PDB file of C-alpha atoms and ligand atoms in Angstrom:
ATOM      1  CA  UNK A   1     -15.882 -16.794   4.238  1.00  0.00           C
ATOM      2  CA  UNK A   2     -12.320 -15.767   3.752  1.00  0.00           C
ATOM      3  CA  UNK A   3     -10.326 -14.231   6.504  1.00  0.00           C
ATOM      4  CA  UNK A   4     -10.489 -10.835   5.630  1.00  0.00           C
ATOM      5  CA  UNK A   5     -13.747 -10.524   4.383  1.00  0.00           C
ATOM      6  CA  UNK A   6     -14.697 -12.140   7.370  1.00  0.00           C
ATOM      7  CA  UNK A   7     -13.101  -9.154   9.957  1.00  0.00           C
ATOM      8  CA  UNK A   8     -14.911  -6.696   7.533  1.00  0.00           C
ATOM      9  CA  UNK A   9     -18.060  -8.523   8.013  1.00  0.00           C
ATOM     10  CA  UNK A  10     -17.595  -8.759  11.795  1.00  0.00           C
ATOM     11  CA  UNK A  11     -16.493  -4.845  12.387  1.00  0.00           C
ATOM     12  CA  UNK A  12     -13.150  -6.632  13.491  1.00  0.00           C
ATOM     13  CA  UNK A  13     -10.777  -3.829  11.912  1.00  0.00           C
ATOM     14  CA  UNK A  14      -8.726  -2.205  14.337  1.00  0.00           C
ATOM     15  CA  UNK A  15      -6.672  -0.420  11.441  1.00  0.00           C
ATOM     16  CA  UNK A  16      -8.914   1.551   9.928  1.00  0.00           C
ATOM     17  CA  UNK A  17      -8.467   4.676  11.311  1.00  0.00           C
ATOM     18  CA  UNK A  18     -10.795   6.692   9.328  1.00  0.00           C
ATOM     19  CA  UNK A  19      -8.122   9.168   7.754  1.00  0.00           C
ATOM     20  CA  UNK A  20      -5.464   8.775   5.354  1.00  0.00           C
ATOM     21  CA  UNK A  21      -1.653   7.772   6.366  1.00  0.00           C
ATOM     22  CA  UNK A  22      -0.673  11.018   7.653  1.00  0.00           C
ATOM     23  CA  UNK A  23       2.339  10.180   6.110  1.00  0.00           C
ATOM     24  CA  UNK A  24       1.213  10.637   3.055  1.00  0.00           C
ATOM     25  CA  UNK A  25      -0.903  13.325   3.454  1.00  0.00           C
ATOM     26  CA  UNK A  26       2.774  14.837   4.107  1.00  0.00           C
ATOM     27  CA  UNK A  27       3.994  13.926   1.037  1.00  0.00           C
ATOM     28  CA  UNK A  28       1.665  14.686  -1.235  1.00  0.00           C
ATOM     29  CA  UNK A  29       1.077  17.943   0.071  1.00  0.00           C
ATOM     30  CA  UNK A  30       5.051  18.517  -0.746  1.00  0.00           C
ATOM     31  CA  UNK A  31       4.619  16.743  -4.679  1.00  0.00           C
ATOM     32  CA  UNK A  32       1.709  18.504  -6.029  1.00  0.00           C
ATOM     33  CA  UNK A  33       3.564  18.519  -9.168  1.00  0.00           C
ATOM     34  CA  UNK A  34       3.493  14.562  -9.310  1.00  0.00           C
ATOM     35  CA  UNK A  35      -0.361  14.662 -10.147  1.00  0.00           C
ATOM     36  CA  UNK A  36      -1.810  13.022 -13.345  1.00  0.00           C
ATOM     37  CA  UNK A  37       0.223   9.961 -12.850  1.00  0.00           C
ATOM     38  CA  UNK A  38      -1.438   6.512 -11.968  1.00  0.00           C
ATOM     39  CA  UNK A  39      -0.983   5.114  -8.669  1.00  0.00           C
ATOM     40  CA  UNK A  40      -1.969   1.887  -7.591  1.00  0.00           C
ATOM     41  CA  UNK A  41      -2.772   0.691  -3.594  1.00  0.00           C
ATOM     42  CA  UNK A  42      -3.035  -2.540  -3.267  1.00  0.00           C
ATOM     43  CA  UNK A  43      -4.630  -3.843   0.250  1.00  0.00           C
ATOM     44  CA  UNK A  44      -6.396  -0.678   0.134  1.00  0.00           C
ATOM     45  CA  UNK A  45      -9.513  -1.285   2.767  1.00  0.00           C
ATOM     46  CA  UNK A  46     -12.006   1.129   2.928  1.00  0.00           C
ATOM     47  CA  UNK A  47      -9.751   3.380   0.517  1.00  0.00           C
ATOM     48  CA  UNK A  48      -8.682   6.532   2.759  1.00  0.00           C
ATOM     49  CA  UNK A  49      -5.619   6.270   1.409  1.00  0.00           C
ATOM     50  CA  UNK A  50      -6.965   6.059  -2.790  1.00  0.00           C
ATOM     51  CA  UNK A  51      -9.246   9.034  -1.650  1.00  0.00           C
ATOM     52  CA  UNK A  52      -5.786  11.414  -0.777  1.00  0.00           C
ATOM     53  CA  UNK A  53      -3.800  10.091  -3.826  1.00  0.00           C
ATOM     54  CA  UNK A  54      -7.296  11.299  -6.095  1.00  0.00           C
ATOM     55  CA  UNK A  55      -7.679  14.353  -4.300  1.00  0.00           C
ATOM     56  CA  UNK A  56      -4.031  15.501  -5.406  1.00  0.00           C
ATOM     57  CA  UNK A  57      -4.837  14.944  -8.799  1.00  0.00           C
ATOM     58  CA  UNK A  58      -3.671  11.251  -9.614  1.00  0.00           C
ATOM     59  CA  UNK A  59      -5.744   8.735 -11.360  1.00  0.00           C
ATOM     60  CA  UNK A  60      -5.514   6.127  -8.590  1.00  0.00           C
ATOM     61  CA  UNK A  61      -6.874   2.824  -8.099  1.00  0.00           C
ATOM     62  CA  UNK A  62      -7.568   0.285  -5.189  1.00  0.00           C
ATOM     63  CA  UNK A  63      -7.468  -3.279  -4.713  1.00  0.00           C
ATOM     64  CA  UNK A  64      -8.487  -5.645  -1.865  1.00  0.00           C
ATOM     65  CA  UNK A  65      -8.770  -9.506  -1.713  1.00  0.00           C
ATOM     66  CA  UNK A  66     -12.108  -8.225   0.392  1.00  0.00           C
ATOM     67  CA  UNK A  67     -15.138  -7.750  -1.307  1.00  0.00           C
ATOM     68  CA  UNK A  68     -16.782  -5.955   1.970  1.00  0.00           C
ATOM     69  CA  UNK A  69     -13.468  -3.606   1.565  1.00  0.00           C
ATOM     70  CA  UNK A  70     -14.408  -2.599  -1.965  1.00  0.00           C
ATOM     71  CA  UNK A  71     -17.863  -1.840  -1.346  1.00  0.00           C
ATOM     72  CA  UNK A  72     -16.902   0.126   1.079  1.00  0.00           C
ATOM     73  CA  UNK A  73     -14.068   1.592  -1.000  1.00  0.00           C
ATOM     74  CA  UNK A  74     -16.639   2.439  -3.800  1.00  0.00           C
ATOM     75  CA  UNK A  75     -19.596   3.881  -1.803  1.00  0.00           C
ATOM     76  CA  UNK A  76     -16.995   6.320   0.307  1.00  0.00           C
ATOM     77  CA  UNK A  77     -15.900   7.339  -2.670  1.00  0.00           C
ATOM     78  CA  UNK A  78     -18.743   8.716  -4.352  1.00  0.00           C
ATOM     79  CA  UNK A  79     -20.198   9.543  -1.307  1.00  0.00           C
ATOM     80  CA  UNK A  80     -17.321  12.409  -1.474  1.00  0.00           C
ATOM     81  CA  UNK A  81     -17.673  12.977  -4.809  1.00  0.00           C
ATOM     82  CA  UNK A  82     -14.139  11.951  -5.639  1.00  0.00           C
ATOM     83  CA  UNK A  83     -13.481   9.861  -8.498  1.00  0.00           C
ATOM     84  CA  UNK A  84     -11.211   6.731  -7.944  1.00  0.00           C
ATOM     85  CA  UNK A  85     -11.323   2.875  -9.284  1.00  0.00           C
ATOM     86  CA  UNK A  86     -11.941   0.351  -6.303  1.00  0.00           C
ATOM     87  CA  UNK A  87     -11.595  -3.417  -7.585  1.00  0.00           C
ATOM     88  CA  UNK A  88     -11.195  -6.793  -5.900  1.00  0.00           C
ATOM     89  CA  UNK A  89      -8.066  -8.446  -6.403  1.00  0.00           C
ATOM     90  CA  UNK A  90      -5.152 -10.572  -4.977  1.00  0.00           C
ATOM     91  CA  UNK A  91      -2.239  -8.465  -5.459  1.00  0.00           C
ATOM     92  CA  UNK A  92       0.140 -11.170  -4.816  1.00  0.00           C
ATOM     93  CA  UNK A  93      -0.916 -13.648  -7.473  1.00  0.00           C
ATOM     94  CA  UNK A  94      -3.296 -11.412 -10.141  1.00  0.00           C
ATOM     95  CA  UNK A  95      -1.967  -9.882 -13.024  1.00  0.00           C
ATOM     96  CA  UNK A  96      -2.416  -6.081 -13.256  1.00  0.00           C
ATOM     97  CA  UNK A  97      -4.975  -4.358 -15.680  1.00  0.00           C
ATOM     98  CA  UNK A  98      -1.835  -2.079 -16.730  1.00  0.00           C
ATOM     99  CA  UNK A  99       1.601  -1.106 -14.903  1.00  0.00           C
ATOM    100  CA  UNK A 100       0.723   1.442 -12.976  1.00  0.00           C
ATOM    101  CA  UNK A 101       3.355   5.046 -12.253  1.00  0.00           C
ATOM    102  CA  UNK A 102       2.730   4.556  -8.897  1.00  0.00           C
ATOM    103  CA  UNK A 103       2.523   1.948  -6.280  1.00  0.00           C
ATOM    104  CA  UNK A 104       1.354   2.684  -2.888  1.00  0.00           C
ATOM    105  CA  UNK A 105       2.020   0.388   0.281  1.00  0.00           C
ATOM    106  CA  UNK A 106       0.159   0.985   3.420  1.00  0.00           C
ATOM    107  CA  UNK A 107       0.085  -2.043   5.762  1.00  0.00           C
ATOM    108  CA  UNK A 108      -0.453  -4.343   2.655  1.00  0.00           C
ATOM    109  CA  UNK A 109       3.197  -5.986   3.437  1.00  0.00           C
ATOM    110  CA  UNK A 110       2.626  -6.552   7.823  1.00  0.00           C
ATOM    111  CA  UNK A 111      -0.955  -7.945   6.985  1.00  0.00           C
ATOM    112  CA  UNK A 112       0.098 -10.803   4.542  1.00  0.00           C
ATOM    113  CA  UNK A 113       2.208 -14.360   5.857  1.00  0.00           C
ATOM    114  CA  UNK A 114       5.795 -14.120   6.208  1.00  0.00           C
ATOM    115  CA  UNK A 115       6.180 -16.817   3.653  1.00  0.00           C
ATOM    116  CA  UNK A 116       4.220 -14.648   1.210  1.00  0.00           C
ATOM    117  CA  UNK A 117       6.617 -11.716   1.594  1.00  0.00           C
ATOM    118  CA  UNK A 118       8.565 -13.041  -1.999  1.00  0.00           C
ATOM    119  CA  UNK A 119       5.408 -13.184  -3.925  1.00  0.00           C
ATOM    120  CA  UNK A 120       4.740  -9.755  -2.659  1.00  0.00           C
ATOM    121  CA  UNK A 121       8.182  -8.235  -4.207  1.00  0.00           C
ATOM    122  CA  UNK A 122       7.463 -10.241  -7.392  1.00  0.00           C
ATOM    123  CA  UNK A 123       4.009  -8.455  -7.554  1.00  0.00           C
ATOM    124  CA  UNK A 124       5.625  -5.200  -6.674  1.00  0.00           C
ATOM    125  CA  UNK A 125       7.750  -5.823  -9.885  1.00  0.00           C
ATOM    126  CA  UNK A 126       4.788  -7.222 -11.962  1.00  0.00           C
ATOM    127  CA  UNK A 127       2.337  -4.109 -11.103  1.00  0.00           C
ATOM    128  CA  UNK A 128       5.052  -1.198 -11.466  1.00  0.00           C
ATOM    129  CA  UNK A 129       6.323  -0.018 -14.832  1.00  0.00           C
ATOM    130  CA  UNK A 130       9.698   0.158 -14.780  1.00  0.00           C
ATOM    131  CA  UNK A 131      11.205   3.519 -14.195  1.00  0.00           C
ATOM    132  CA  UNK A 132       8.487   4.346 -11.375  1.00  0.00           C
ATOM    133  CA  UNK A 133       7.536   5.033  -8.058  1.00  0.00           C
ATOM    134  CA  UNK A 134       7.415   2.718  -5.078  1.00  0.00           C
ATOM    135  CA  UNK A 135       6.544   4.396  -1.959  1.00  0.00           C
ATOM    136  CA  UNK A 136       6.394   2.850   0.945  1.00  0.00           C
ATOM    137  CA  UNK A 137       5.036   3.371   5.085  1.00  0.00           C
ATOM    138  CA  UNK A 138       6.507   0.723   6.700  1.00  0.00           C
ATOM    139  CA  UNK A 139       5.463  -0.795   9.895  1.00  0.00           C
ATOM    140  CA  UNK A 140       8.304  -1.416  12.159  1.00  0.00           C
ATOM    141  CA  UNK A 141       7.081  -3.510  14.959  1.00  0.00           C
ATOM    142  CA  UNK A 142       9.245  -6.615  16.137  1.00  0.00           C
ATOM    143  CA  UNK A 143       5.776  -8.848  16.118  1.00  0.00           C
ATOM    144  CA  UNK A 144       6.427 -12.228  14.705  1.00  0.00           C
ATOM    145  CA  UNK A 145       2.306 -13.489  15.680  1.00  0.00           C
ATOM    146  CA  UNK A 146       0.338 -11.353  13.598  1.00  0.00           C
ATOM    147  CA  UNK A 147      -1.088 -10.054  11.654  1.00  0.00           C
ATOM    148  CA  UNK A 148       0.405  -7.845  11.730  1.00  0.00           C
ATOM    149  CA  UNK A 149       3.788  -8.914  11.702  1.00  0.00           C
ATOM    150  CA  UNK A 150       6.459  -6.487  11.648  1.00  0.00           C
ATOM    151  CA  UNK A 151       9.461  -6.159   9.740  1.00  0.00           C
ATOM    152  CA  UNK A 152      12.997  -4.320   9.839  1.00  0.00           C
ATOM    153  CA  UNK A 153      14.905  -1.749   7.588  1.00  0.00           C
ATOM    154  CA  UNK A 154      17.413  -4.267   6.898  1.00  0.00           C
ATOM    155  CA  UNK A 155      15.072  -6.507   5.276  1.00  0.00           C
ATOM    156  CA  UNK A 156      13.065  -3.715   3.483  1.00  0.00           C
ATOM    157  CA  UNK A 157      17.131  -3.090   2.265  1.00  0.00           C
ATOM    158  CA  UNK A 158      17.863  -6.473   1.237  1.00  0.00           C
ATOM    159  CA  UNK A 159      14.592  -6.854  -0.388  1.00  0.00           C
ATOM    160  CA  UNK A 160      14.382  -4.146  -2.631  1.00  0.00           C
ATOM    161  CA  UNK A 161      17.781  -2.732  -3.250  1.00  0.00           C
ATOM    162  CA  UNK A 162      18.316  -5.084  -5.987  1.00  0.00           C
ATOM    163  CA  UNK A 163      15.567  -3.555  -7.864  1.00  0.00           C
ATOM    164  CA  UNK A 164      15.063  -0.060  -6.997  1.00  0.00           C
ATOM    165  CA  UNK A 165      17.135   2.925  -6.451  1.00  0.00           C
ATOM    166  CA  UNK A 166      16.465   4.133  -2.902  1.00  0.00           C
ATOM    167  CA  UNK A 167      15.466   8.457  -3.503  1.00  0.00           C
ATOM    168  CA  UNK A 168      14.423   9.133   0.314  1.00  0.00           C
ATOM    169  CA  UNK A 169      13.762   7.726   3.618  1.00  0.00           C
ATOM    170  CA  UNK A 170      12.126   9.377   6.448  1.00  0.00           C
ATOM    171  CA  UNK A 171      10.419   8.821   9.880  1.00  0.00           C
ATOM    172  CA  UNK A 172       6.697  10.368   8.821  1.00  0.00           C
ATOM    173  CA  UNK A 173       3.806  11.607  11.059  1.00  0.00           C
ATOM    174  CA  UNK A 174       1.636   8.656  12.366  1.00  0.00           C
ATOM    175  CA  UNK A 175      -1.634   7.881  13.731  1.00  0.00           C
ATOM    176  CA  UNK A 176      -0.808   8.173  17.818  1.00  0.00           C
ATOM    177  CA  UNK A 177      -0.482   4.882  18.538  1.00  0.00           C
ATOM    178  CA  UNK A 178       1.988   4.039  15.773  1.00  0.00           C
ATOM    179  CA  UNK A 179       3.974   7.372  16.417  1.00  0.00           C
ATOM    180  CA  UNK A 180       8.059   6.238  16.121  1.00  0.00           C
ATOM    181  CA  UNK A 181       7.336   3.045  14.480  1.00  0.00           C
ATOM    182  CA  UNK A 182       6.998   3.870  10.830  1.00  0.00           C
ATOM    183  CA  UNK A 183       9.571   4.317   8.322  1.00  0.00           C
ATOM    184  CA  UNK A 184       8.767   5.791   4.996  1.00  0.00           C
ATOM    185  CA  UNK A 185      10.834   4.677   1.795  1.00  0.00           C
ATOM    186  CA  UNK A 186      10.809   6.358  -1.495  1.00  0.00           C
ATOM    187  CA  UNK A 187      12.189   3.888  -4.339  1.00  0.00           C
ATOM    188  CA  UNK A 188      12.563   4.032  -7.509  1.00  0.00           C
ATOM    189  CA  UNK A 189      12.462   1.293 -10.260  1.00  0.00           C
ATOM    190  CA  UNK A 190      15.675   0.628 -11.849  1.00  0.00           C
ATOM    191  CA  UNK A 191      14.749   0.868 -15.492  1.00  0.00           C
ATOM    192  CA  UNK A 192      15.147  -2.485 -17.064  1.00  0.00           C
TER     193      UNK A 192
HETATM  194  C1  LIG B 201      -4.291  -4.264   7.786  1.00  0.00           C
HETATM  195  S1  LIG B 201      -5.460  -3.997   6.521  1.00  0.00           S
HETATM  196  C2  LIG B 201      -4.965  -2.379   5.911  1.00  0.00           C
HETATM  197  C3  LIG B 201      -5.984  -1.688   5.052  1.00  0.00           C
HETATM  198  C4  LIG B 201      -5.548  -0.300   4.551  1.00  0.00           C
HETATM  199  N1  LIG B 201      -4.285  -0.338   3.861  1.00  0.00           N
HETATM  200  C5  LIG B 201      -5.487   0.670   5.717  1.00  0.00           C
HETATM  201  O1  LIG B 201      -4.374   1.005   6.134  1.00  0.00           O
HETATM  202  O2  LIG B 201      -6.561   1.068   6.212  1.00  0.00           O
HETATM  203  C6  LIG B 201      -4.844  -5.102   5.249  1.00  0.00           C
HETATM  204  C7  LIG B 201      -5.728  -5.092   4.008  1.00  0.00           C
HETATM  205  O3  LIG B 201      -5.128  -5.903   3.014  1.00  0.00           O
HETATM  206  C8  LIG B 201      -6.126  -6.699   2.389  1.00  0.00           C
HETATM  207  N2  LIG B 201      -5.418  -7.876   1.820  1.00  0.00           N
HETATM  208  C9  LIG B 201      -4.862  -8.914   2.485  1.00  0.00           C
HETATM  209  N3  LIG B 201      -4.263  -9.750   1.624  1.00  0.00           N
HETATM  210  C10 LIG B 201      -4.432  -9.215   0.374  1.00  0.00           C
HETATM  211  C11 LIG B 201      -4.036  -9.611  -0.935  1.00  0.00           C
HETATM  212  N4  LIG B 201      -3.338 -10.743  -1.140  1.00  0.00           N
HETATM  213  N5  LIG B 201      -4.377  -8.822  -1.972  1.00  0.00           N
HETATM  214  C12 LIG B 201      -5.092  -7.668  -1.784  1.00  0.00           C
HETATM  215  N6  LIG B 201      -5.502  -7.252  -0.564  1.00  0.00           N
HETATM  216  C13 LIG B 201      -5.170  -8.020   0.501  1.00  0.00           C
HETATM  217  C14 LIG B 201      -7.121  -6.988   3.497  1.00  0.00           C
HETATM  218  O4  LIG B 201      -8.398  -7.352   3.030  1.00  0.00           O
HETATM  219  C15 LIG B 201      -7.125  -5.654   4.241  1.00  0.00           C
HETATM  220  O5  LIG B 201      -8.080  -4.779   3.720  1.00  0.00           O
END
């Protein structure tokens, strides 16, 4: 069984918090007028995160390399009779069933190898349209033995600058025990 499926299978998922990011319960309760838009969240888990984005209107979608994740995804879903696409894929090397408005990271980018982090801009760029939305809670932690493994603002800068236009940056509300150690980052695509 594959690593992640495996923690599923064994209850071993300290980062599911049952809520959304309260960061982006923030935001979307400020951009209302962004709704209608597709989003995509890759890494999604059990999909609190899909649930918020579909709630305020967007047509959003989830993936996970986890098949116990999308099961999950799908049943909690319906369950709150919300409507939202859960589907099992490898962000970092499948292709996209469309490019998507909106693309949502949440912990996707601290769970994955360090050597995997230039695949993971390359799918960034492969799953967003140009012209749209990246927005990003960041997990600032100086952990190098994860997952998860932590990362700085100066390589979130160096990564992305070249392709996307930075709009806002913000220290969000967290869950308590990641209070002061997120970073939110609102890019946007440099058309091509
Ligand atoms: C730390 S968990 C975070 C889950 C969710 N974002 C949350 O905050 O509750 C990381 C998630 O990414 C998924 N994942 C890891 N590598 C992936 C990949 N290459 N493509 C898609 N999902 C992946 C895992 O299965 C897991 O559900």
């Amino acid at each position: 069984m594959e690593y992640w499926e495996q923690r599923y299978q064994t209850h071993d998922t300290p980062w599911e918090k049952g809520a959304p990011s309260p960061g982006l319960v923030d935001f979307l309760a400020t951009h209302r007028d962004l709704a209608g838009e597709t989003v995509c969240v890759p890494g999604c888990g059990t999909g609190h995160d899909v649930r918020e984005w579909a709630k305020t209107g967007f047509r959003a979608y989830g993936y996970d390399i986890a098949p116990g994740a999308v099961r999950l995804g799908t049943d909690w879903t319906r369950a709150a009779g919300l409507r939202a696409e859960f589907r099992r894929a490898d962000f970092l090397r499948d292709e996209p069933p469309f490019p998507f408005d909106w693309l949502f990271e949440h912990t996707l980018f601290c769970a994955i190898q360090l050597e995997e982090r230039d695949l993971y801009t390359r799918a960034v760029l492969r799953w967003l349209k140009p012209g749209g939305h990246f927005l990003s809670v960041n997990y600032l932690i100086p952990d190098k033995d994860g997952p998860p493994f932590g990362t700085t603002r100066d390589e979130l800068w160096e990564r992305f600058t070249p392709y996307f236009q930075l709009k806002a940056e913000w220290v969000p509300r967290s869950y308590p025990n990641r209070t002061g150690l997120e970073l939110m980052l609102w890019w946007r695509r440099r058309p091509r």
